[in-house]
Short mmCIF file of the N, C-alpha and C atoms (twelve columns), coordinates in Angstrom:
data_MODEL
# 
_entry.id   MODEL 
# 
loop_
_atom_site.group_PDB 
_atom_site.id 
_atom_site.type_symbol 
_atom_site.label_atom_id 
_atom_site.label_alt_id 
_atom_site.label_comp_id 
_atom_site.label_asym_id 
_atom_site.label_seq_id 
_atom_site.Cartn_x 
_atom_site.Cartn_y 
_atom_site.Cartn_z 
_atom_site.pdbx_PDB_model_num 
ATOM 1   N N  . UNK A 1  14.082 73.337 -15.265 1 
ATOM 2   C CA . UNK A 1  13.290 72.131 -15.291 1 
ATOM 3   C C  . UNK A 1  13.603 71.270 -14.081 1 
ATOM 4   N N  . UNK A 2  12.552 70.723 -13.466 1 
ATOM 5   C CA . UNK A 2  13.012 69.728 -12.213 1 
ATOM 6   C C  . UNK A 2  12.964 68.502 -12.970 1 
ATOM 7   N N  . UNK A 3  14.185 68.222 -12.223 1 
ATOM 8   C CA . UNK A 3  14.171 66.417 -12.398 1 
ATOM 9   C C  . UNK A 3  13.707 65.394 -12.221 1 
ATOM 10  N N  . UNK A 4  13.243 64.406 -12.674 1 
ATOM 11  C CA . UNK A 4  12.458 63.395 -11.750 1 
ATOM 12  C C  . UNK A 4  12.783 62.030 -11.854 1 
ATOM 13  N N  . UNK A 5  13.186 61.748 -10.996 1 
ATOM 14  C CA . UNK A 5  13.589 60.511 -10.723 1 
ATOM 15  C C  . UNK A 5  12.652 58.867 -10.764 1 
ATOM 16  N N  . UNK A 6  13.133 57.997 -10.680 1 
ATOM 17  C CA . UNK A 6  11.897 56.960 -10.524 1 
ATOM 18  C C  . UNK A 6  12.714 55.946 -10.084 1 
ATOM 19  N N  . UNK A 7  11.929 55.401 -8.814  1 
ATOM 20  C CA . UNK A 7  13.216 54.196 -8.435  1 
ATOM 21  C C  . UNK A 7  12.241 52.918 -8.410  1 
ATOM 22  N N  . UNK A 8  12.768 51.843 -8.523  1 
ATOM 23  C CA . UNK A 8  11.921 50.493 -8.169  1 
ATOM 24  C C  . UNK A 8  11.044 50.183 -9.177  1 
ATOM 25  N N  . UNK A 9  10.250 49.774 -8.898  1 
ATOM 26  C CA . UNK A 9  9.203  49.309 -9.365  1 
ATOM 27  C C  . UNK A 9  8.144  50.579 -10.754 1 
ATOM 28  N N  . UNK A 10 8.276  51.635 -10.133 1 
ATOM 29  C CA . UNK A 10 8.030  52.963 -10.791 1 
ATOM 30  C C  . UNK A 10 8.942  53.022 -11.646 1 
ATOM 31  N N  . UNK A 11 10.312 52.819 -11.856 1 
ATOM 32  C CA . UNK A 11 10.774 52.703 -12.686 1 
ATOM 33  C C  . UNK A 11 10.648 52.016 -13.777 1 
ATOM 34  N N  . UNK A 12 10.355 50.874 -13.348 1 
ATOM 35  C CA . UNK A 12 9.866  49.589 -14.172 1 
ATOM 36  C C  . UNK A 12 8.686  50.151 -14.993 1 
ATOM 37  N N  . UNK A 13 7.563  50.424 -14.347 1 
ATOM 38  C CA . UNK A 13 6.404  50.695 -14.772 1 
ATOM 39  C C  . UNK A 13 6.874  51.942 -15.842 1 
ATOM 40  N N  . UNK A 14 7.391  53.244 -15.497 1 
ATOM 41  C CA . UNK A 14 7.358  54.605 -16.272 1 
ATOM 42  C C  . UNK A 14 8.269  53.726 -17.609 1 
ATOM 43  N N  . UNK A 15 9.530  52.680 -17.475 1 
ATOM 44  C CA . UNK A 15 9.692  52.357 -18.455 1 
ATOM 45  C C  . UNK A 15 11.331 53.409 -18.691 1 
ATOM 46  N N  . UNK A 16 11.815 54.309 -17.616 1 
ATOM 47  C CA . UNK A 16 12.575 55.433 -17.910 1 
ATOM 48  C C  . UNK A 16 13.148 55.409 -16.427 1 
ATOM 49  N N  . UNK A 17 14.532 56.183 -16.330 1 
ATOM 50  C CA . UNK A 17 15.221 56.152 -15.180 1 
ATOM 51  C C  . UNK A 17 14.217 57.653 -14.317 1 
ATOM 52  N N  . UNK A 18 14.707 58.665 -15.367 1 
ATOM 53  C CA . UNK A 18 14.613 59.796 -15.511 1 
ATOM 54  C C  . UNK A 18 13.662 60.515 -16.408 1 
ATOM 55  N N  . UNK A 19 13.207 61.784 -15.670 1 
ATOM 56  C CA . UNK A 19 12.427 62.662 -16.571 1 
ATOM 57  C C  . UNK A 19 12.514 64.416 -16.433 1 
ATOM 58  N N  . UNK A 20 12.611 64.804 -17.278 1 
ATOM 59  C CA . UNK A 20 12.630 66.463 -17.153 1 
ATOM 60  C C  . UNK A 20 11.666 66.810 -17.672 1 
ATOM 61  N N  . UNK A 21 10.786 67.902 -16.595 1 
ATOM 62  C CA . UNK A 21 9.865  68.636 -16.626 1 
ATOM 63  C C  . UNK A 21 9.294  69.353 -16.308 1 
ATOM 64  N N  . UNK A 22 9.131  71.280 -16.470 1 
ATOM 65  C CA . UNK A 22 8.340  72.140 -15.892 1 
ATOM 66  C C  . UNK A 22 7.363  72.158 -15.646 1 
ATOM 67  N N  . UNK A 23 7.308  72.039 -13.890 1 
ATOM 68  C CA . UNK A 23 5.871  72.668 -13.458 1 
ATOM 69  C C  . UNK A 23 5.912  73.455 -12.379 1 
ATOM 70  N N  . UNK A 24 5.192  74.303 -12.235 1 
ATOM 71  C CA . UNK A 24 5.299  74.737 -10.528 1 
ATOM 72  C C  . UNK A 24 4.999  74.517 -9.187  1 
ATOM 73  N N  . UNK A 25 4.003  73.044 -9.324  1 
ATOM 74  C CA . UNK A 25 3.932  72.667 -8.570  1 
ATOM 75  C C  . UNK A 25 4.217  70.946 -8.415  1 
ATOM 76  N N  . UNK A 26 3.741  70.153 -6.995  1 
ATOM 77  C CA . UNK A 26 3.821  68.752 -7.152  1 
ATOM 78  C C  . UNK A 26 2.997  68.092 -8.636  1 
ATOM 79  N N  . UNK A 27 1.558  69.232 -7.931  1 
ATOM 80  C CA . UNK A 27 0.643  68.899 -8.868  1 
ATOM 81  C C  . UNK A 27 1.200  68.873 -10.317 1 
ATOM 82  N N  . UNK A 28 1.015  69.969 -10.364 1 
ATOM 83  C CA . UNK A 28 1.415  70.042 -11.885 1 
ATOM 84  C C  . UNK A 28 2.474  69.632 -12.687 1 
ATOM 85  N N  . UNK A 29 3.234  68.719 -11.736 1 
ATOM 86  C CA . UNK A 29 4.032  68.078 -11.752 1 
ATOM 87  C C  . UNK A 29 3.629  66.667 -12.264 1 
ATOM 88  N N  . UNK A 30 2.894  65.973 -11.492 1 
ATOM 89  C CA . UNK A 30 2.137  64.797 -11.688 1 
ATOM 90  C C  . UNK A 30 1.602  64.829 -12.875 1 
ATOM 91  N N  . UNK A 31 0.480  66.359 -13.501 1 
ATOM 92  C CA . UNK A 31 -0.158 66.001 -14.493 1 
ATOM 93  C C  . UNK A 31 0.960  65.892 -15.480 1 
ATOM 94  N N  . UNK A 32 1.732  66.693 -15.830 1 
ATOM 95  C CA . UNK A 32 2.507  66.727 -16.632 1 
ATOM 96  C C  . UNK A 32 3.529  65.523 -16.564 1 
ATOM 97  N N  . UNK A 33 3.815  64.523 -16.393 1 
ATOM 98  C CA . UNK A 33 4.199  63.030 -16.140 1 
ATOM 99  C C  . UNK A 33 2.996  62.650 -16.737 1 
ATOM 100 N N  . UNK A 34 1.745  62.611 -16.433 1 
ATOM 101 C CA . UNK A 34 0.871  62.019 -17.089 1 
ATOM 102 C C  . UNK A 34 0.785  62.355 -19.092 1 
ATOM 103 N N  . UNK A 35 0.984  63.223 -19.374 1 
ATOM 104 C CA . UNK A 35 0.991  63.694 -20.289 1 
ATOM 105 C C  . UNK A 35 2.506  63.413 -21.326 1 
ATOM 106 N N  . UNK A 36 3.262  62.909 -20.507 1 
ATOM 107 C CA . UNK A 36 4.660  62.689 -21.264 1 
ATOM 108 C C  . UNK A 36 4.657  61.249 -21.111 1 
ATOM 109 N N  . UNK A 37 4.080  60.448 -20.181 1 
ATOM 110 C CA . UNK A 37 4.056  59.015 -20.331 1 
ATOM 111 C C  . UNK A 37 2.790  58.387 -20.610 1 
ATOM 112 N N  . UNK A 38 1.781  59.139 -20.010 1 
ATOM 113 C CA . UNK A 38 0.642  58.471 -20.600 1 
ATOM 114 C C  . UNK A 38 -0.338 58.407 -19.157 1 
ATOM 115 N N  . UNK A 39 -1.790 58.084 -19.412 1 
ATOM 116 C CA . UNK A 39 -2.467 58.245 -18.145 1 
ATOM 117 C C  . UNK A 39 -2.256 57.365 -16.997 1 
ATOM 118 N N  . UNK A 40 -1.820 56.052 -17.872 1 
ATOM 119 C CA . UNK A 40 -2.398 54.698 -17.207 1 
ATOM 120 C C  . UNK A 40 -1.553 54.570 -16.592 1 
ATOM 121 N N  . UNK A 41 0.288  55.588 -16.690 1 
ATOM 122 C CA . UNK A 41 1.003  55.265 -15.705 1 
ATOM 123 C C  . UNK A 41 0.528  56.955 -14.881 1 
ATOM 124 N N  . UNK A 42 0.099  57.661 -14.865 1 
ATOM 125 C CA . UNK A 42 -0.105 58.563 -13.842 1 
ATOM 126 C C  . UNK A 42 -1.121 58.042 -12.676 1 
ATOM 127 N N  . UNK A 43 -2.397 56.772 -13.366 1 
ATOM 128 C CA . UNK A 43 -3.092 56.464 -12.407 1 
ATOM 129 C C  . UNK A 43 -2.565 55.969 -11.455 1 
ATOM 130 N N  . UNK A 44 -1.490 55.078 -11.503 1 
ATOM 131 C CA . UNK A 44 -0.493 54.133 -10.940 1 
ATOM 132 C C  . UNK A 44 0.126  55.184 -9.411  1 
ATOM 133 N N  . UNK A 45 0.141  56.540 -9.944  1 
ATOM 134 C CA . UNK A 45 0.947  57.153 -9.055  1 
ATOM 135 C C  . UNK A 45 -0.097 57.787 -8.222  1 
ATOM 136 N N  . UNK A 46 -1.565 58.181 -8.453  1 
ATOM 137 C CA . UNK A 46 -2.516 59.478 -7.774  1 
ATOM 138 C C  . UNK A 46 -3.719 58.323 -8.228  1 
ATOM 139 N N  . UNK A 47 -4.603 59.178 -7.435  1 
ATOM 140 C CA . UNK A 47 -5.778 59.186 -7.909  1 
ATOM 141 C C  . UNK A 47 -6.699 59.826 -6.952  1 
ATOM 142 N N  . UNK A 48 -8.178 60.435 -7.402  1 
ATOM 143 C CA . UNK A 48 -9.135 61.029 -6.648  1 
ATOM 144 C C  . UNK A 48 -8.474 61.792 -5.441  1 
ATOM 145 N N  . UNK A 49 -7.335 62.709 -5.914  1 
ATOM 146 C CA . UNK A 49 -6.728 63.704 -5.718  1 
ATOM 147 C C  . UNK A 49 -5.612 63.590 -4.402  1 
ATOM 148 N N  . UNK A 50 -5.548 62.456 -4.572  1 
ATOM 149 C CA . UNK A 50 -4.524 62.361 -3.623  1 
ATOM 150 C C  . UNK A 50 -3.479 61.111 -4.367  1 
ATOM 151 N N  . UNK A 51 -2.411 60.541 -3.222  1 
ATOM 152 C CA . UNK A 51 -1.178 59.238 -3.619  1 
ATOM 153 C C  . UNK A 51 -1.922 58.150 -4.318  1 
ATOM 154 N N  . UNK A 52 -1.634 57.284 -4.621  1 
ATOM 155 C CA . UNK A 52 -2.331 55.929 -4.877  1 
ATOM 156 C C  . UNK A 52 -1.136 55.456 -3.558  1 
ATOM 157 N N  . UNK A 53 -2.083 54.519 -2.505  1 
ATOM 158 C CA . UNK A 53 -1.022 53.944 -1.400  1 
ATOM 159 C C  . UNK A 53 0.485  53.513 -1.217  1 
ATOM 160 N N  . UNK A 54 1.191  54.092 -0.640  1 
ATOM 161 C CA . UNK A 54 2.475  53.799 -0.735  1 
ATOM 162 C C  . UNK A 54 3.510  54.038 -1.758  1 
ATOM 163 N N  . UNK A 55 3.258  55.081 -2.565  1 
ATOM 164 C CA . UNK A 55 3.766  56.057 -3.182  1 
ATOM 165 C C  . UNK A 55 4.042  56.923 -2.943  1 
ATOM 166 N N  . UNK A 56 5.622  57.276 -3.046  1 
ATOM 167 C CA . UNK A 56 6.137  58.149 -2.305  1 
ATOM 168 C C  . UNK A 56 6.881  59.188 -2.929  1 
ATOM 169 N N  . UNK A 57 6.909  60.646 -2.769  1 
ATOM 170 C CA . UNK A 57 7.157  61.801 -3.800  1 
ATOM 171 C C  . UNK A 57 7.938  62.555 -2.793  1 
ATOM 172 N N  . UNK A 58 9.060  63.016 -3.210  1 
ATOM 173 C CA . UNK A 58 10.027 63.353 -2.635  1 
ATOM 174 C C  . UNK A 58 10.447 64.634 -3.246  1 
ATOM 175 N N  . UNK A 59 10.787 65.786 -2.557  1 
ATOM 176 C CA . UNK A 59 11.180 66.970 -3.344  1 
ATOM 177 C C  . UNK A 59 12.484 67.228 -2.649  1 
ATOM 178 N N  . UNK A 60 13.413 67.239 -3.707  1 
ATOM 179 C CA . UNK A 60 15.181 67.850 -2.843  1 
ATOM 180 C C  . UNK A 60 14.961 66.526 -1.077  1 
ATOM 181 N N  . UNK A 61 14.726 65.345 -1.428  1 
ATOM 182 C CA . UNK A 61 15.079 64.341 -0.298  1 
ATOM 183 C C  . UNK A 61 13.981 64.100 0.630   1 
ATOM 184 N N  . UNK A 62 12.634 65.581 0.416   1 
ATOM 185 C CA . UNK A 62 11.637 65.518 1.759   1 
ATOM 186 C C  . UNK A 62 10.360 65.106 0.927   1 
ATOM 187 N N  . UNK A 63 9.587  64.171 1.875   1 
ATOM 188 C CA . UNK A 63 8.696  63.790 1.707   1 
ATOM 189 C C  . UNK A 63 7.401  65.197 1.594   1 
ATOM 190 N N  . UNK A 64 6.842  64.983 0.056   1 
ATOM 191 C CA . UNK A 64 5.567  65.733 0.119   1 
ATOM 192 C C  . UNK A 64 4.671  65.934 0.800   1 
ATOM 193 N N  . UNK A 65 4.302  64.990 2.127   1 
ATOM 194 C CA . UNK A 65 3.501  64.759 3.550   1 
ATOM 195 C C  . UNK A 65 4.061  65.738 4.418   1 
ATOM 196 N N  . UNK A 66 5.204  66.124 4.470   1 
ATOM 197 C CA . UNK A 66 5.981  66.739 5.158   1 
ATOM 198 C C  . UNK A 66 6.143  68.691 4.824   1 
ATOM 199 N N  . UNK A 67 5.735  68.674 3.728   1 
ATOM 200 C CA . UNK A 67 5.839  70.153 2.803   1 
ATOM 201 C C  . UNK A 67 4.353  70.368 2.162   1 
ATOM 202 N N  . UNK A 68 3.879  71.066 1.539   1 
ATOM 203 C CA . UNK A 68 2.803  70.862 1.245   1 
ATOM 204 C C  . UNK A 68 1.727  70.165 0.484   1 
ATOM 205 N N  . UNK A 69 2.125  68.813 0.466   1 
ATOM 206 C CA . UNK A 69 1.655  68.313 -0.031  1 
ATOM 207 C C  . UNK A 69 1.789  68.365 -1.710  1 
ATOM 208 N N  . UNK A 70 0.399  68.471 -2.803  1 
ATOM 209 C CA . UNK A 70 0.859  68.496 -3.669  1 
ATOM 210 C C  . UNK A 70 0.556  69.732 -4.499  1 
ATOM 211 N N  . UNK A 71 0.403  71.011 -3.290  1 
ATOM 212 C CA . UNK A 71 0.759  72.095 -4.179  1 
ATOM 213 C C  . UNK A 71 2.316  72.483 -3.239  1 
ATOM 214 N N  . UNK A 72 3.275  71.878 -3.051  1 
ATOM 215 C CA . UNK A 72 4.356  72.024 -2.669  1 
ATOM 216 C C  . UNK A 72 5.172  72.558 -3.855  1 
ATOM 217 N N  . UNK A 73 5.403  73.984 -3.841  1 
ATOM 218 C CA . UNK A 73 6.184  74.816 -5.296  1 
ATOM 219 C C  . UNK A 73 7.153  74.044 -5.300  1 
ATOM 220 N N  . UNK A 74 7.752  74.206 -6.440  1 
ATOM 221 C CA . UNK A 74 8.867  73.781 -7.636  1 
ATOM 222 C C  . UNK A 74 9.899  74.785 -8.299  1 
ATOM 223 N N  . UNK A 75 10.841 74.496 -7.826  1 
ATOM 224 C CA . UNK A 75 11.750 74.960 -8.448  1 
ATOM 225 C C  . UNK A 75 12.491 74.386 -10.189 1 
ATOM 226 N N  . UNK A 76 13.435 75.262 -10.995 1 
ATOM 227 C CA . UNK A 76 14.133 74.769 -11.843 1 
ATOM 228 C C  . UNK A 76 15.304 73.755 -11.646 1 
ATOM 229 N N  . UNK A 77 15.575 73.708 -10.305 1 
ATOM 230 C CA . UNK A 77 17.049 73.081 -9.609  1 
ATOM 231 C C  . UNK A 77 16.380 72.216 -8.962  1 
ATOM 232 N N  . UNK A 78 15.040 71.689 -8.867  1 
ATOM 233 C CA . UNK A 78 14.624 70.794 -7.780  1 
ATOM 234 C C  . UNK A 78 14.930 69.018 -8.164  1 
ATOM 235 N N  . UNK A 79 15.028 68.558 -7.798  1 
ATOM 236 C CA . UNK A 79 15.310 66.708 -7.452  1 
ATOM 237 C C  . UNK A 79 14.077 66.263 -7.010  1 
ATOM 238 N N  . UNK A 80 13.023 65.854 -7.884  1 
ATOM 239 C CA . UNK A 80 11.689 65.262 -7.578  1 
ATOM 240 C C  . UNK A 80 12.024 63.771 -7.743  1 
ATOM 241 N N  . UNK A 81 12.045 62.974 -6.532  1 
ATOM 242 C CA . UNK A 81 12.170 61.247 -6.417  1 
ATOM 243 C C  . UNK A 81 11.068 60.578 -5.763  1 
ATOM 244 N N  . UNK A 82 10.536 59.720 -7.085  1 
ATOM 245 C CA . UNK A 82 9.065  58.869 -6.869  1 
ATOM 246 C C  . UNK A 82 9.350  57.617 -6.845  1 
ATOM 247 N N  . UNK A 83 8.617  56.708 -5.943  1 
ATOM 248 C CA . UNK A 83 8.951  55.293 -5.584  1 
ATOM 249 C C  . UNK A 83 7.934  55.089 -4.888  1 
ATOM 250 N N  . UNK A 84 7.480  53.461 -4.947  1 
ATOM 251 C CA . UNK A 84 6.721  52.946 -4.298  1 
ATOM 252 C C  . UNK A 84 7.346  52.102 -3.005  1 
ATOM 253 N N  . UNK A 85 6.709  52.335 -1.750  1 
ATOM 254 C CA . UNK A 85 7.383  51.898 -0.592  1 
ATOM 255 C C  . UNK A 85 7.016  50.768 -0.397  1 
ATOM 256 N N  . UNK A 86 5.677  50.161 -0.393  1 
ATOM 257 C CA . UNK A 86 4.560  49.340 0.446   1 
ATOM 258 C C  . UNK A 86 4.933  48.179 -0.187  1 
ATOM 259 N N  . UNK A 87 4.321  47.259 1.026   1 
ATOM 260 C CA . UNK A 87 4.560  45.847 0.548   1 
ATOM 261 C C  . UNK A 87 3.143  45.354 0.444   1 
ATOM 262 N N  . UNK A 88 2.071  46.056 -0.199  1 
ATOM 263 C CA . UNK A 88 1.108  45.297 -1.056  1 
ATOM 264 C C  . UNK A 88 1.128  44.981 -1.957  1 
ATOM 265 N N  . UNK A 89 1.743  45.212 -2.865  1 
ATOM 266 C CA . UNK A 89 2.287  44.964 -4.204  1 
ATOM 267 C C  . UNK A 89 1.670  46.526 -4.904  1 
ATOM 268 N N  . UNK A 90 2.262  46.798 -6.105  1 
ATOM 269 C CA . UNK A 90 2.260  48.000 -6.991  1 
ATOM 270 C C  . UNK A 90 0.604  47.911 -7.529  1 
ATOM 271 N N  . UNK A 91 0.514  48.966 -7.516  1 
ATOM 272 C CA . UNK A 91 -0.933 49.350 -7.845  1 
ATOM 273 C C  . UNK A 91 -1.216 48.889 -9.465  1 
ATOM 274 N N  . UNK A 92 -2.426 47.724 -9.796  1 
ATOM 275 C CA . UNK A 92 -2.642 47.647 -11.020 1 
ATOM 276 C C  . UNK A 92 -1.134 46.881 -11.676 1 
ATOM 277 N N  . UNK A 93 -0.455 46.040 -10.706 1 
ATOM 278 C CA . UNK A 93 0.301  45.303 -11.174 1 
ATOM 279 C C  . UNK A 93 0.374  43.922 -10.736 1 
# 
């Protein structure tokens, strides 16, 4: 199971430090967060198939922009860390 982290404000919002959950990909990663917390915090993180702005997804330390995006595979040992960077304020907050 990869881990998933939540720092800041995402934290606040998911309501949880931490989360464990199989998927094989970013994607399926995301949906499945949606499905263990609920939609209205997955909208917070994606939408119309991409980030919601300044949300930032991290696999083992590297930015998902950097790897493939969000079919970037998944491991059982992986360290998935989500946070919002931007200083517009949090999406829908």
């Amino acid at each position: 199971m990869a881990v998933v982290e939540f720092l800041g404000e995402v934290r606040k919002a998911a309501g949880r430090s931490t989360l464990d959950l199989e998927a094989e990909t970013v994607a399926g990663l995301l949906a499945a967060i949606g499905r263990a917390i609920g939609p209205g915090f997955a909208s917070l993180l994606s939408r119309d198939g991409g980030l919601q702005p300044d949300v930032e997804v991290l696999v083992n330390g590297r930015n998902i922009q950097f790897l493939n995006l969000f079919e970037t595979p998944l491991r059982a040992t992986d360290q998935v860390t989500i946070f919002y960077s931007g200083v517009r304020g949090f999406p829908g907050g």
